[in-house]
Coordinates of C-alpha atoms in Angstrom, one line a residue:
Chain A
X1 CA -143.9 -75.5 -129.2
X2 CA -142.6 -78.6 -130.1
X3 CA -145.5 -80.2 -128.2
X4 CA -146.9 -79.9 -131.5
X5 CA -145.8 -81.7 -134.8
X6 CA -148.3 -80.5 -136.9
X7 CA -150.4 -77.1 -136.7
X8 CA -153.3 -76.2 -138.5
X9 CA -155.0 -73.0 -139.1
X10 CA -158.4 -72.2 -139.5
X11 CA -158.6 -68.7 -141.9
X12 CA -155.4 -67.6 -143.0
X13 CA -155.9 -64.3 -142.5
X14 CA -153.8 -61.2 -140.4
X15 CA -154.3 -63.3 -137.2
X16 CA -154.5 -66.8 -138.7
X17 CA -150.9 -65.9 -140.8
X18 CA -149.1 -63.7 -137.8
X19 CA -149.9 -66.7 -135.5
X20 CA -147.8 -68.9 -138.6
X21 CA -145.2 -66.4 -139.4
X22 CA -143.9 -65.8 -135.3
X23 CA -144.2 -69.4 -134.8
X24 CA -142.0 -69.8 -138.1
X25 CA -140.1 -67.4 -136.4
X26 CA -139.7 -68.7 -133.6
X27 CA -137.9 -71.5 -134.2
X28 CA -140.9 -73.9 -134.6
X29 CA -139.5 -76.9 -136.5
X30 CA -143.0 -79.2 -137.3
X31 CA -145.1 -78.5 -140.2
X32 CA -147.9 -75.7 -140.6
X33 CA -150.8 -75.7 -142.7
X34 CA -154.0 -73.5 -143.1
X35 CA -157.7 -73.8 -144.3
X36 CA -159.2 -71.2 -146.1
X37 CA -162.1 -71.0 -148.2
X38 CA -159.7 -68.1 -150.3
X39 CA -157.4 -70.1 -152.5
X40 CA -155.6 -66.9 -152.8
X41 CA -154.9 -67.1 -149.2
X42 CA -153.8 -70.0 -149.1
X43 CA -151.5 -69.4 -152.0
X44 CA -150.0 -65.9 -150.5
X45 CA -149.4 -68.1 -147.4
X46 CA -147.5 -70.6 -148.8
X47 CA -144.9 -67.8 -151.5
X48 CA -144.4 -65.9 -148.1
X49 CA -143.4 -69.2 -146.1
X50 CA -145.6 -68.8 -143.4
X51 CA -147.0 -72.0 -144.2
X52 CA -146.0 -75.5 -145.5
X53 CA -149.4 -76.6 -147.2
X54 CA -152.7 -76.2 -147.7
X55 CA -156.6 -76.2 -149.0
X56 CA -159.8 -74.7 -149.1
X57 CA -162.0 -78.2 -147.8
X58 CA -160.1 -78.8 -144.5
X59 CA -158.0 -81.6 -145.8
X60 CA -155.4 -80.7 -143.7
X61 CA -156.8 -81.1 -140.7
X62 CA -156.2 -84.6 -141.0
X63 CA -152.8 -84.8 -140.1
X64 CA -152.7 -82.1 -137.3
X65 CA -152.2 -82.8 -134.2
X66 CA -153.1 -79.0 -133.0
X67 CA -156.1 -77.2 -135.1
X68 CA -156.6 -73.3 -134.4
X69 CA -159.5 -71.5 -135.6
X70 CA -158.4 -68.0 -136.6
X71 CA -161.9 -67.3 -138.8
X72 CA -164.4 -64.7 -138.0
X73 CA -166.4 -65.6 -135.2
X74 CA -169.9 -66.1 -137.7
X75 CA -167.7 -68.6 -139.2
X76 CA -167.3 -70.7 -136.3
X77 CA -170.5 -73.3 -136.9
X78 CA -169.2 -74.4 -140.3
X79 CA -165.8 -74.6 -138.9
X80 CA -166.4 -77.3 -136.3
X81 CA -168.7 -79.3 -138.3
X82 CA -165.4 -79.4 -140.9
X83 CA -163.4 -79.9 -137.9
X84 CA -165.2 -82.7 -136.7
X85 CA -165.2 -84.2 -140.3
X86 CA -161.8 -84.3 -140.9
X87 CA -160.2 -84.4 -137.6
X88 CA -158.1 -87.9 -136.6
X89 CA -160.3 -89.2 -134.0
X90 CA -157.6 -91.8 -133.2
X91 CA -155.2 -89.1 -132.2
X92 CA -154.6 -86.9 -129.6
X93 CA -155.7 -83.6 -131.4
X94 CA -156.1 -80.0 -129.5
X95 CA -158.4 -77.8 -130.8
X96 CA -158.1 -73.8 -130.0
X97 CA -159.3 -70.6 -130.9
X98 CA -158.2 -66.8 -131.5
X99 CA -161.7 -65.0 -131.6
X100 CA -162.8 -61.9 -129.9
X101 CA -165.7 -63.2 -128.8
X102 CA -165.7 -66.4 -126.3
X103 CA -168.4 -66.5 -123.8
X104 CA -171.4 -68.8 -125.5
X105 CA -168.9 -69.5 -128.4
X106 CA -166.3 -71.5 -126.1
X107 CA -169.3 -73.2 -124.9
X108 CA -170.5 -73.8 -128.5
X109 CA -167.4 -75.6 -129.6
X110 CA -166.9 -77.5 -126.4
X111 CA -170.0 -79.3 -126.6
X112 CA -169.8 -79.8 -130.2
X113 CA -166.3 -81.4 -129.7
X114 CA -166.9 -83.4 -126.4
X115 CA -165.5 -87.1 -127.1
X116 CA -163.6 -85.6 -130.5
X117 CA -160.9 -83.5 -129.4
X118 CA -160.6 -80.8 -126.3
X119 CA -161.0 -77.3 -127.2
X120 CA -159.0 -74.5 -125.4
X121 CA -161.0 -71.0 -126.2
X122 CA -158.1 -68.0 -126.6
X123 CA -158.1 -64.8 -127.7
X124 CA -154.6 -62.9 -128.2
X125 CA -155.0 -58.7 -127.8
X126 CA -153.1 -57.8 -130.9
X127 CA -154.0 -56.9 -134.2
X128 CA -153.7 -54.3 -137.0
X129 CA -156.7 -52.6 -138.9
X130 CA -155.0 -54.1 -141.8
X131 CA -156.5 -57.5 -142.6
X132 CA -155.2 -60.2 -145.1
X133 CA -152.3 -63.1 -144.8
X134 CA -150.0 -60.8 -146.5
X135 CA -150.3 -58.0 -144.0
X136 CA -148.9 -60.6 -141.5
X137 CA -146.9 -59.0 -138.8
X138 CA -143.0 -60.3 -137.1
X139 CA -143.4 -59.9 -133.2
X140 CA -147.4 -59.1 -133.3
X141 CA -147.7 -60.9 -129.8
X142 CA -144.8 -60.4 -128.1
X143 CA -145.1 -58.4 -124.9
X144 CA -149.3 -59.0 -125.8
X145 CA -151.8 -60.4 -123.3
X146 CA -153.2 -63.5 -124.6
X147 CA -156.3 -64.1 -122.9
X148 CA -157.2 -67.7 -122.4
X149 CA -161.0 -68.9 -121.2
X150 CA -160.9 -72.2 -119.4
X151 CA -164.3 -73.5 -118.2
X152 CA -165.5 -76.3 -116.2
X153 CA -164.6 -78.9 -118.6
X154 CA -161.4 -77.9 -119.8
X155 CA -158.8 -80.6 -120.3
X156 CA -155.8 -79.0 -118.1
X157 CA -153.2 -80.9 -119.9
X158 CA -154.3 -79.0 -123.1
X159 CA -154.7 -76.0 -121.6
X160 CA -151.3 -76.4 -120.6
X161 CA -150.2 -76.9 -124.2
X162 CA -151.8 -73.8 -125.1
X163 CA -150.5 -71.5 -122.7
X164 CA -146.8 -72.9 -123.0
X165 CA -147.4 -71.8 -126.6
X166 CA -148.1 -68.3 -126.2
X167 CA -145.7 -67.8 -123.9
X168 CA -143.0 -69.4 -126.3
X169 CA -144.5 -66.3 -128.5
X170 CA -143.8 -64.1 -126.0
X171 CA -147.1 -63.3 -124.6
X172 CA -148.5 -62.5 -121.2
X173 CA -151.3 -65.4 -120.6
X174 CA -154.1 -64.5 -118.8
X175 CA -156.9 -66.9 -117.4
X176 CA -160.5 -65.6 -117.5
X177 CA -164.2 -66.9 -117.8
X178 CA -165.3 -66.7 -121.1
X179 CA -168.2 -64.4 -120.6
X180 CA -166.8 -62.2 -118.4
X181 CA -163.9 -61.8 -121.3
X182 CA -166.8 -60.6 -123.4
X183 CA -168.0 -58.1 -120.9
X184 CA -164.7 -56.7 -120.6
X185 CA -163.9 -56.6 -124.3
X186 CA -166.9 -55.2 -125.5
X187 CA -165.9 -52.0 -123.2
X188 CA -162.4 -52.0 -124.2
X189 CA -162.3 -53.3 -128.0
X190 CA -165.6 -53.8 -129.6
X191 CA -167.0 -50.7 -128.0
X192 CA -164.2 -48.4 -129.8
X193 CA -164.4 -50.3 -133.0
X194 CA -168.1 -49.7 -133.4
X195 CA -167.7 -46.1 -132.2
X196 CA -164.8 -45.4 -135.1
X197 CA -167.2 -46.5 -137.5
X198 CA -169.8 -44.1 -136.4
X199 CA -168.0 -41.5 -136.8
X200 CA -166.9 -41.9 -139.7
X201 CA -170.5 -42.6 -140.9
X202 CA -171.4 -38.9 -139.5
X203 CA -168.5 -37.3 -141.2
X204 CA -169.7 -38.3 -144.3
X205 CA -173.0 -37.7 -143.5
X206 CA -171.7 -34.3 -142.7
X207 CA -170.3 -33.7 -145.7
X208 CA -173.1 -34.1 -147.6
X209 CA -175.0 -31.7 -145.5
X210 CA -172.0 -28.9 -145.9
X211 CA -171.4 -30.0 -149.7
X212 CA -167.6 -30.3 -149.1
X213 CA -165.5 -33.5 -148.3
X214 CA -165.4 -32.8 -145.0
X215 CA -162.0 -35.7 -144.7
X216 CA -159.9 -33.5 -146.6
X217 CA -159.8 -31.2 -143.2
X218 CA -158.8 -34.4 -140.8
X219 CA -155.2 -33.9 -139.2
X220 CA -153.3 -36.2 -137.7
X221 CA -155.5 -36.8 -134.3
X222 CA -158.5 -37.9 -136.6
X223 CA -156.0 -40.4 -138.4
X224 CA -155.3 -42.0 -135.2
X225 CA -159.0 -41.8 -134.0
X226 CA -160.5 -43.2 -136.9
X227 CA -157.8 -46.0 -137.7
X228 CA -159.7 -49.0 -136.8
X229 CA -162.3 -47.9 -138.6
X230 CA -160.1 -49.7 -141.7
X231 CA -160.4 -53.1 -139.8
X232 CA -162.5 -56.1 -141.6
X233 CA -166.5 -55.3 -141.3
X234 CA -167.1 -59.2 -141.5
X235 CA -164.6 -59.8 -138.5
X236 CA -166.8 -56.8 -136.8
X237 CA -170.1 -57.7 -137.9
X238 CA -169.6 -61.4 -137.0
X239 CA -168.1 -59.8 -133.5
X240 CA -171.0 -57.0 -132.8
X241 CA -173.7 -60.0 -133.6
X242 CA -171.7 -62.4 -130.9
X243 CA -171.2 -60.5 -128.5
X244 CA -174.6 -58.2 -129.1
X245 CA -176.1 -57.9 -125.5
X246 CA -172.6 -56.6 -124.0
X247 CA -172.3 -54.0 -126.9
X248 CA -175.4 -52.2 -126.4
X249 CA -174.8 -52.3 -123.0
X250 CA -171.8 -50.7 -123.8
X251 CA -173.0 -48.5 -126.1
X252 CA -175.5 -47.2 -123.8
X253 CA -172.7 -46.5 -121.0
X254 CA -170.8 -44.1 -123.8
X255 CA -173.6 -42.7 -124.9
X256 CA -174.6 -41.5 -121.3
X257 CA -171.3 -40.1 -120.9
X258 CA -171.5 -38.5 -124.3
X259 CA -175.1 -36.6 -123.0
X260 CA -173.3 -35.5 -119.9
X261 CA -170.7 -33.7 -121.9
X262 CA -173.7 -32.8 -124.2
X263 CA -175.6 -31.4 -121.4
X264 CA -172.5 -29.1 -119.5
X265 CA -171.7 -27.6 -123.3
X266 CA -175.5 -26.4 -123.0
X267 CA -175.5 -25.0 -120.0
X268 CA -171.7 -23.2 -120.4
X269 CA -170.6 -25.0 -117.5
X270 CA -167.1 -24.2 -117.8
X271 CA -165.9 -25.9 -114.6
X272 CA -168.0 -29.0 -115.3
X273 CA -166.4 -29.6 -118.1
X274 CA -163.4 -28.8 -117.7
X275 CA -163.3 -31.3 -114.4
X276 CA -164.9 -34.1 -116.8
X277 CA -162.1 -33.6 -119.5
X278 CA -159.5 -33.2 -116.5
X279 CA -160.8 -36.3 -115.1
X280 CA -160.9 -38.1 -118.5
X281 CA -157.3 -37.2 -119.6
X282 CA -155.9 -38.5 -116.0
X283 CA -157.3 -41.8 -116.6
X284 CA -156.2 -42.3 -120.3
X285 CA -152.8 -40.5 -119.0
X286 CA -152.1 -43.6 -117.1
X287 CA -151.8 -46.2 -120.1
X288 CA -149.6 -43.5 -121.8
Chain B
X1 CA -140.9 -13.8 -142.7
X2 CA -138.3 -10.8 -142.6
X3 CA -141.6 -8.4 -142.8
X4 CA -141.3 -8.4 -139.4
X5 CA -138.8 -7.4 -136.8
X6 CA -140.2 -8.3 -133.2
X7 CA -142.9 -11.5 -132.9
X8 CA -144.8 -11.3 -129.8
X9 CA -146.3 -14.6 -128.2
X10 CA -149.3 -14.3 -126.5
X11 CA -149.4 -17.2 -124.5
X12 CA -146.5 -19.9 -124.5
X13 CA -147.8 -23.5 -124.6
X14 CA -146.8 -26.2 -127.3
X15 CA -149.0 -24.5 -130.4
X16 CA -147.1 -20.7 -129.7
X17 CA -143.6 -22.8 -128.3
X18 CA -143.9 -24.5 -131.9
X19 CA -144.3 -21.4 -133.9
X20 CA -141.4 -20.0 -132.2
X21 CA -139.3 -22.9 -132.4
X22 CA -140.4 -23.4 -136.1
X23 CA -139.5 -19.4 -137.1
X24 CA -136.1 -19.9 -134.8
X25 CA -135.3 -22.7 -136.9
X26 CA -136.7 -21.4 -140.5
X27 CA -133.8 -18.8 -140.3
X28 CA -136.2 -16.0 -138.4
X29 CA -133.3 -13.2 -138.0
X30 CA -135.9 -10.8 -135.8
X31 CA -136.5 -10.9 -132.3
X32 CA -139.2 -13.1 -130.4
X33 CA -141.1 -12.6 -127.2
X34 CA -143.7 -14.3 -125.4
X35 CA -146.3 -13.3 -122.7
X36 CA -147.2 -15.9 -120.5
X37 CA -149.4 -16.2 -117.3
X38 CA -147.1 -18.5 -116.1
X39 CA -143.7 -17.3 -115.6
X40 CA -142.0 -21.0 -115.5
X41 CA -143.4 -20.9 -119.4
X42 CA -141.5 -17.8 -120.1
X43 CA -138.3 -19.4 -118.9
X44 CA -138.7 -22.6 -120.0
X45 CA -138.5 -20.9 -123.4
X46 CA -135.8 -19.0 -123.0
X47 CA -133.6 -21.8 -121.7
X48 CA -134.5 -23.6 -124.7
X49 CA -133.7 -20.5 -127.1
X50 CA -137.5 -20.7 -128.7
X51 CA -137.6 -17.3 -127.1
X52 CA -135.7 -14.0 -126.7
X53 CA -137.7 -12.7 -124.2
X54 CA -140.5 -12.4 -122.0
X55 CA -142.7 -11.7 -119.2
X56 CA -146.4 -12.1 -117.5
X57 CA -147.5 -8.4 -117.8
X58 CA -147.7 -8.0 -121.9
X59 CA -144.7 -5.4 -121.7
X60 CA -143.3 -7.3 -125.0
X61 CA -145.9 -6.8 -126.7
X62 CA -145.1 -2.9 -126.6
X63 CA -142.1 -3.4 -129.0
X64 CA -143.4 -5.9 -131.4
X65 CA -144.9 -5.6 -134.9
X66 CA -146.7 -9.0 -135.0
X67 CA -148.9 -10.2 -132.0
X68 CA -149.5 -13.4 -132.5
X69 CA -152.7 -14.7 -129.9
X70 CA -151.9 -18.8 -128.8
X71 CA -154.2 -18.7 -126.1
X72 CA -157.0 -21.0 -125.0
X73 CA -159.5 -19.4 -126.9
X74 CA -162.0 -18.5 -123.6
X75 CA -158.8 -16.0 -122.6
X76 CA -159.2 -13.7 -126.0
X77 CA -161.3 -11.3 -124.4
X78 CA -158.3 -10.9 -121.7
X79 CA -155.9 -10.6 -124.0
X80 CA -157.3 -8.6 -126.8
X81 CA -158.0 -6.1 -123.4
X82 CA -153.9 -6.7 -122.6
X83 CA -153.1 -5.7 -125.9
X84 CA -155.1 -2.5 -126.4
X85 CA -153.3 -1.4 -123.3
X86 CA -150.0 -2.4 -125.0
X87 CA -149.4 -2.2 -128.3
X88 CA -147.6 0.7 -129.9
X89 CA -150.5 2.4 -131.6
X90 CA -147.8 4.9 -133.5
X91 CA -146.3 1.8 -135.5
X92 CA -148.0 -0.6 -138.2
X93 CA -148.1 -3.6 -136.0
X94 CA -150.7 -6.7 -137.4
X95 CA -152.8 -9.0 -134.7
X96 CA -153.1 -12.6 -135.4
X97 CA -154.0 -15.8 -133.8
X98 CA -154.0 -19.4 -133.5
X99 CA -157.4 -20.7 -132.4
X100 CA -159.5 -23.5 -132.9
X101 CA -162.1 -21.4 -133.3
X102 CA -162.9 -18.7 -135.5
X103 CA -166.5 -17.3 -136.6
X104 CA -167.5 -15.0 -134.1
X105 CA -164.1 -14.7 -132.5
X106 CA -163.0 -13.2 -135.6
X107 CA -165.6 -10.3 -135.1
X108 CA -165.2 -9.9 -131.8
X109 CA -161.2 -9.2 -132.2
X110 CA -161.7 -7.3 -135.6
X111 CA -164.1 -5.0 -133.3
X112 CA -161.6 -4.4 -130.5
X113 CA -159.0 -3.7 -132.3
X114 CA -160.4 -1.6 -135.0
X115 CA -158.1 1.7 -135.5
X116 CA -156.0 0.3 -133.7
X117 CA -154.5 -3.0 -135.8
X118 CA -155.6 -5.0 -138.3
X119 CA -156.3 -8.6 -137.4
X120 CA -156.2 -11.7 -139.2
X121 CA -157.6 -14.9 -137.9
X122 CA -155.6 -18.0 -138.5
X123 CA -155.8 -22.1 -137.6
X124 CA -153.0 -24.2 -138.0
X125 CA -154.2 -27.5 -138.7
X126 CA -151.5 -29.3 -136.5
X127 CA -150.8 -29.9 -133.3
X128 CA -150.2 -33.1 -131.1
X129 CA -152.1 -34.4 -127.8
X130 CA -149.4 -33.0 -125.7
X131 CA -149.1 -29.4 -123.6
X132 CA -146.6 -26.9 -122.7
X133 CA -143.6 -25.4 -124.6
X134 CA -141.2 -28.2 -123.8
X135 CA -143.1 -30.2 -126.0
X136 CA -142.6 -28.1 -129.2
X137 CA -142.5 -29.8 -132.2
X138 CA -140.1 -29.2 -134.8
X139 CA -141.8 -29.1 -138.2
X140 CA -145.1 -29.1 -137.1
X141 CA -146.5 -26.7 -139.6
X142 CA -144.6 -28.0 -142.6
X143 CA -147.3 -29.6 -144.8
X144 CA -150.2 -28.9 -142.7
X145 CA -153.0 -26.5 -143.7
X146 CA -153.3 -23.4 -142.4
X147 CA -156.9 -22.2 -142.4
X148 CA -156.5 -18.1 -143.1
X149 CA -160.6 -16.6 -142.1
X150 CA -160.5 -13.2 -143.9
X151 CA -163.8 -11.2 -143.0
X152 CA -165.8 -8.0 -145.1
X153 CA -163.2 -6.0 -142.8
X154 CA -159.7 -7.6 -142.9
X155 CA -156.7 -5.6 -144.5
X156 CA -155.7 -6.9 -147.2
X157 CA -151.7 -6.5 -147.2
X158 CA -151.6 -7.4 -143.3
X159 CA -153.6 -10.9 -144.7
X160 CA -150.9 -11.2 -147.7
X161 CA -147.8 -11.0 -144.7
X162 CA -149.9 -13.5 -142.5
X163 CA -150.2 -15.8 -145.7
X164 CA -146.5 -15.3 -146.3
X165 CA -145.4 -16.0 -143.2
X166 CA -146.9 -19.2 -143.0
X167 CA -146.5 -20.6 -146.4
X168 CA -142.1 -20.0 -145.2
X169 CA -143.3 -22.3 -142.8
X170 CA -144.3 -25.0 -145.0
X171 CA -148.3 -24.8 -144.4
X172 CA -150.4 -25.1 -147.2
X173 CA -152.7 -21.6 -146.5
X174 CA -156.3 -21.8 -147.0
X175 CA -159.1 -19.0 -146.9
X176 CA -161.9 -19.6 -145.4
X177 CA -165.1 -18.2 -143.9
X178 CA -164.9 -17.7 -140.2
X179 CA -167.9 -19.4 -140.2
X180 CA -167.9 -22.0 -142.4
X181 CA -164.2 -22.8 -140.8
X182 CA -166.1 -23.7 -137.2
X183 CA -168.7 -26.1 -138.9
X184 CA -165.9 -27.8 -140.4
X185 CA -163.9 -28.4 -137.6
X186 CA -167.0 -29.1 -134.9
X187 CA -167.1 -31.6 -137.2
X188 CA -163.5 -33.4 -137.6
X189 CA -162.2 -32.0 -134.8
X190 CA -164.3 -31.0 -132.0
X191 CA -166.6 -33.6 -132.1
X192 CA -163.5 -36.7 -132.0
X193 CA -162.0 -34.8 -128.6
X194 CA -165.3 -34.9 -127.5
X195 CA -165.6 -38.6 -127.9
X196 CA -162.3 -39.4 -127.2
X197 CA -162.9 -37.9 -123.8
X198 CA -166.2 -39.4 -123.4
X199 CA -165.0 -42.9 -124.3
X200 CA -162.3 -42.9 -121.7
X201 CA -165.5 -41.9 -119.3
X202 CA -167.7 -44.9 -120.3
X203 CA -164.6 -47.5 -119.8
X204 CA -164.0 -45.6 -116.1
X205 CA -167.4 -46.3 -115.3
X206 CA -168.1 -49.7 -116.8
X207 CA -164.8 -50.0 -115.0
X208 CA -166.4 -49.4 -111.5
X209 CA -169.3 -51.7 -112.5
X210 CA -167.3 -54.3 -113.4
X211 CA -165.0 -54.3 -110.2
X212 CA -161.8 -54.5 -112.1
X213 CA -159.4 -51.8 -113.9
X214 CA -160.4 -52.7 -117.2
X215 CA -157.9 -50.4 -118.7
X216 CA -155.6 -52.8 -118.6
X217 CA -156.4 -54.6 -121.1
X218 CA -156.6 -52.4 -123.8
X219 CA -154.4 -52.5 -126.9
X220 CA -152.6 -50.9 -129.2
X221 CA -155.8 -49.7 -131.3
X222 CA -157.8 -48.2 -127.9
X223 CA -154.3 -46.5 -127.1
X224 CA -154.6 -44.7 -130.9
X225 CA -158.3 -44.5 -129.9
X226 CA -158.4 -42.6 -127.1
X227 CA -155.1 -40.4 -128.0
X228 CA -156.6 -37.2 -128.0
X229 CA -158.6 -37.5 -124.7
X230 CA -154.9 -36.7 -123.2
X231 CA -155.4 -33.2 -124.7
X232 CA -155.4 -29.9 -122.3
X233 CA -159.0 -30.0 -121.0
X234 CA -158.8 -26.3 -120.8
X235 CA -158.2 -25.5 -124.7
X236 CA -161.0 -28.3 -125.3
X237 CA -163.5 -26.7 -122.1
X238 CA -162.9 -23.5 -124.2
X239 CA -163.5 -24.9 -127.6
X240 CA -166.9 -26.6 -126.7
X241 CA -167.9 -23.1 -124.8
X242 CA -166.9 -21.1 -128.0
X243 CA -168.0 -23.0 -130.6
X244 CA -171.3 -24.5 -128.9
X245 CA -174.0 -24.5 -131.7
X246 CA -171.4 -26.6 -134.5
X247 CA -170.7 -28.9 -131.7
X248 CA -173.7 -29.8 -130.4
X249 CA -175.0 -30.1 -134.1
X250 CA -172.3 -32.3 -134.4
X251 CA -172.6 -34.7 -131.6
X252 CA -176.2 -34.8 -133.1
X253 CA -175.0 -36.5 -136.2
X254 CA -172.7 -38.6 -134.5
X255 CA -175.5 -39.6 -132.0
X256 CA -178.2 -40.7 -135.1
X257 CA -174.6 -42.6 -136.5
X258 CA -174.2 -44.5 -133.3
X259 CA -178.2 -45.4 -133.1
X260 CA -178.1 -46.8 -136.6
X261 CA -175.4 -48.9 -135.5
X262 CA -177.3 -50.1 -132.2
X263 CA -180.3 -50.8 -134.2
X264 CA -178.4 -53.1 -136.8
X265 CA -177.4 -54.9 -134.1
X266 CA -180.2 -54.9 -131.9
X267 CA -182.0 -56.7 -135.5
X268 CA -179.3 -59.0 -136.3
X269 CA -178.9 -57.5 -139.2
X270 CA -176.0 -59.1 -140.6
X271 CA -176.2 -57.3 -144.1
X272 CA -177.1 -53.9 -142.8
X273 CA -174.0 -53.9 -140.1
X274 CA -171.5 -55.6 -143.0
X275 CA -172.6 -53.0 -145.4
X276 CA -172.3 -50.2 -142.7
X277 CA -168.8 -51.2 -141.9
X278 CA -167.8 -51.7 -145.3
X279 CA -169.0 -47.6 -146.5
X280 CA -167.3 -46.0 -143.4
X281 CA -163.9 -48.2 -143.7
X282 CA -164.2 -46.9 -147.6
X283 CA -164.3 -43.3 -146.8
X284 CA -161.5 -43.9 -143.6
X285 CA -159.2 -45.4 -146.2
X286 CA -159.3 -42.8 -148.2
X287 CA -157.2 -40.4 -146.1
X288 CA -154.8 -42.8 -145.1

């Protein structure tokens, strides 16, 4: 970690301020700062400790000499054009990224930064459905997989940098191409997340139709079904609109399973679906 | 709970092992028994004192003066047939159960038995994604509901000992409609199992199309997620058979949900899918 003198962070938000408070943590000695458009943020950053300084134009990115975007992915346009405004040209300055969606969007801020900085696309599988800098979790990415998304053009020295980091965290880095990440993520993450929210959407609509608050009945295995349903709809939205031909296709997978099971209930085929619940619980059995 | 003297168990697995476990440990003086299928249940539960006594054939029930049914619902007709041959007919013994299911259940047991016991249909409204009597949960009951589904034809004082009995153990008792109860829970109960189990489907087969185990690398909210798809597929195969109309209703809803999503997203709709998000994680947070 002491690669880096100075890190600065893009949206200090759950991710954005984790990221701070486990480097913090960690024994990091250089300074931290963040960017958000939220003075509040900012602010809430800064009481907690998590960072040194900070604004809400990108100031400092000027003295960093390692910028991480940790903004919703729809944020990402304006964030390299402020990047590329305030960045120190005349350093050596890595630029990275912890977004769920990479694919197009590592491409995006490649080209956008070629002859500025080099730009390492990453994306760490942790999180809470809590959002907010003050929500901040100690350890969030230990034992983790970080996922990192080299391409073609990827500077290896800063890739290097980047990787050395997470695992200083604690993580378990993986390499992958950025638009396979997004195939496999919109299976295992985006997929879910989108699914949650559906179901709480037909609850409700539910409840209307029965004229009782149909939540008042939920035990504990709806609690845990529906938690991510309280995760950030902006972080979603921006997600679901990035990495949109993967989630239908998605989508359309579950919902093809979700008409077999539909199907054997109609016909009382008690074996069928028996063996497809069998089968199911065997495979989520194995990640215990 | 000192109405009665001997608790019979029809069928031993975590929902009747808790009940047992829970009276043992609420200061039950009487005597319990279980009838089991499976005679490694019956011992299991002696060895871990839940139980007095057992066996496969339903002789226990023969002394008992509360039968309590915590079967797979799809085995009711079995036992309500067991316990006809059973029960001491010259003693005031009640009938009660445990089911997920109620409506026409209810009738069906009420019929059986009539002139021979009064029966009162019952739900607990807990339970956890795990099987068998070794997983009995201590204070599983205590500040749940417990759904109580009187009909026209239910005795009055054996529904006042069933209430009883339940509020010792810490429920919260609520009377329902046999009915009403099963479009409530097709709603926030059947219908998540359903697509819990479904969801772990679509990953195994985008898994196959993908050519790589992509259940590695899901996280902490998938593993929530997909909790309940580790649930006994015969208690769920028996759920979806007996409550078939509610469910498929429900899977309806959820279905029209799910395409509203899609559609969003197919648009680009950044408002519609922000504004989507935003209702459901309202309603989510709400129950904690």
């Amino acid at each position: 970690m002491e690669e880096f003198k100075e890190i600065s962070i893009i949206g200090l938000g759950l991710i954005g301020g984790s990221f701070a408070l486990n480097l913090k943590n960690g024994g990091f000695k250089g300074k931290i700062t963040a960017v958000d458009l939220n003075p509040e943020a900012i602010e809430k950053g800064k009481e907690l400790g998590i960072i040194d300084d900070g604004d809400t134009e990108g100031e400092a990115i000027k003295t960093a000499d390692l910028v991480v975007i940790a903004t919703p992915v729809g944020a990402y346009k304006s964030v390299i054009k402020t990047i590329k405004e305030k960045i120190d040209r005349n350093k050596k300055v890595i630029v990275t990224d912890l977004g769920s969606v990479k694919g197009q969007l590592v491409y995006f801020c490649e080209k956008e930064l070629e002859g500025v900085a080099p730009f390492v696309g990453g994306h760490p599988i942790a999180g809470t459905e809590k959002s907010g800098v003050e929500n901040s979790v100690n350890g969030l990415f230990k034992g983790a997989k970080f996922i990192i998304t080299p391409t073609e053009n990827t500077d290896i020295k800063a890739k290097g940098k980047i990787k050395q980091l997470w695992q200083k965290l604690g993580s378990e880095v993986i390499e992958m191409d950025p638009y396979y990440h997004d195939q496999i993520f919109a299976s295992v993450s985006h997929l879910p997340h989108v699914v949650a929210y559906s179901i709480v959407d037909a609850i409700d609509i539910l409840s209307k139709k029965f004229k009782t608050d149909l939540f008042q009945f939920t035990g504990g295995g709806f609690r845990d079904f529906t938690r991510i349903a309280m995760s950030d709809p902006v972080m979603w939205r921006d997600i679901c609109i990035e990495n949109k031909d993967n989630i239908l296709e998605a989508i359309k997978t579950f919902k093809n399973a979700l008409t077999e099971v539909e199907k054997l209930i109609e016909k009382n085929d008690r074996e069928g679906l028996k063996k497809f619940f069998e089968i199911a619980r065997e495979k989520r059995n194995k990640i215990q």
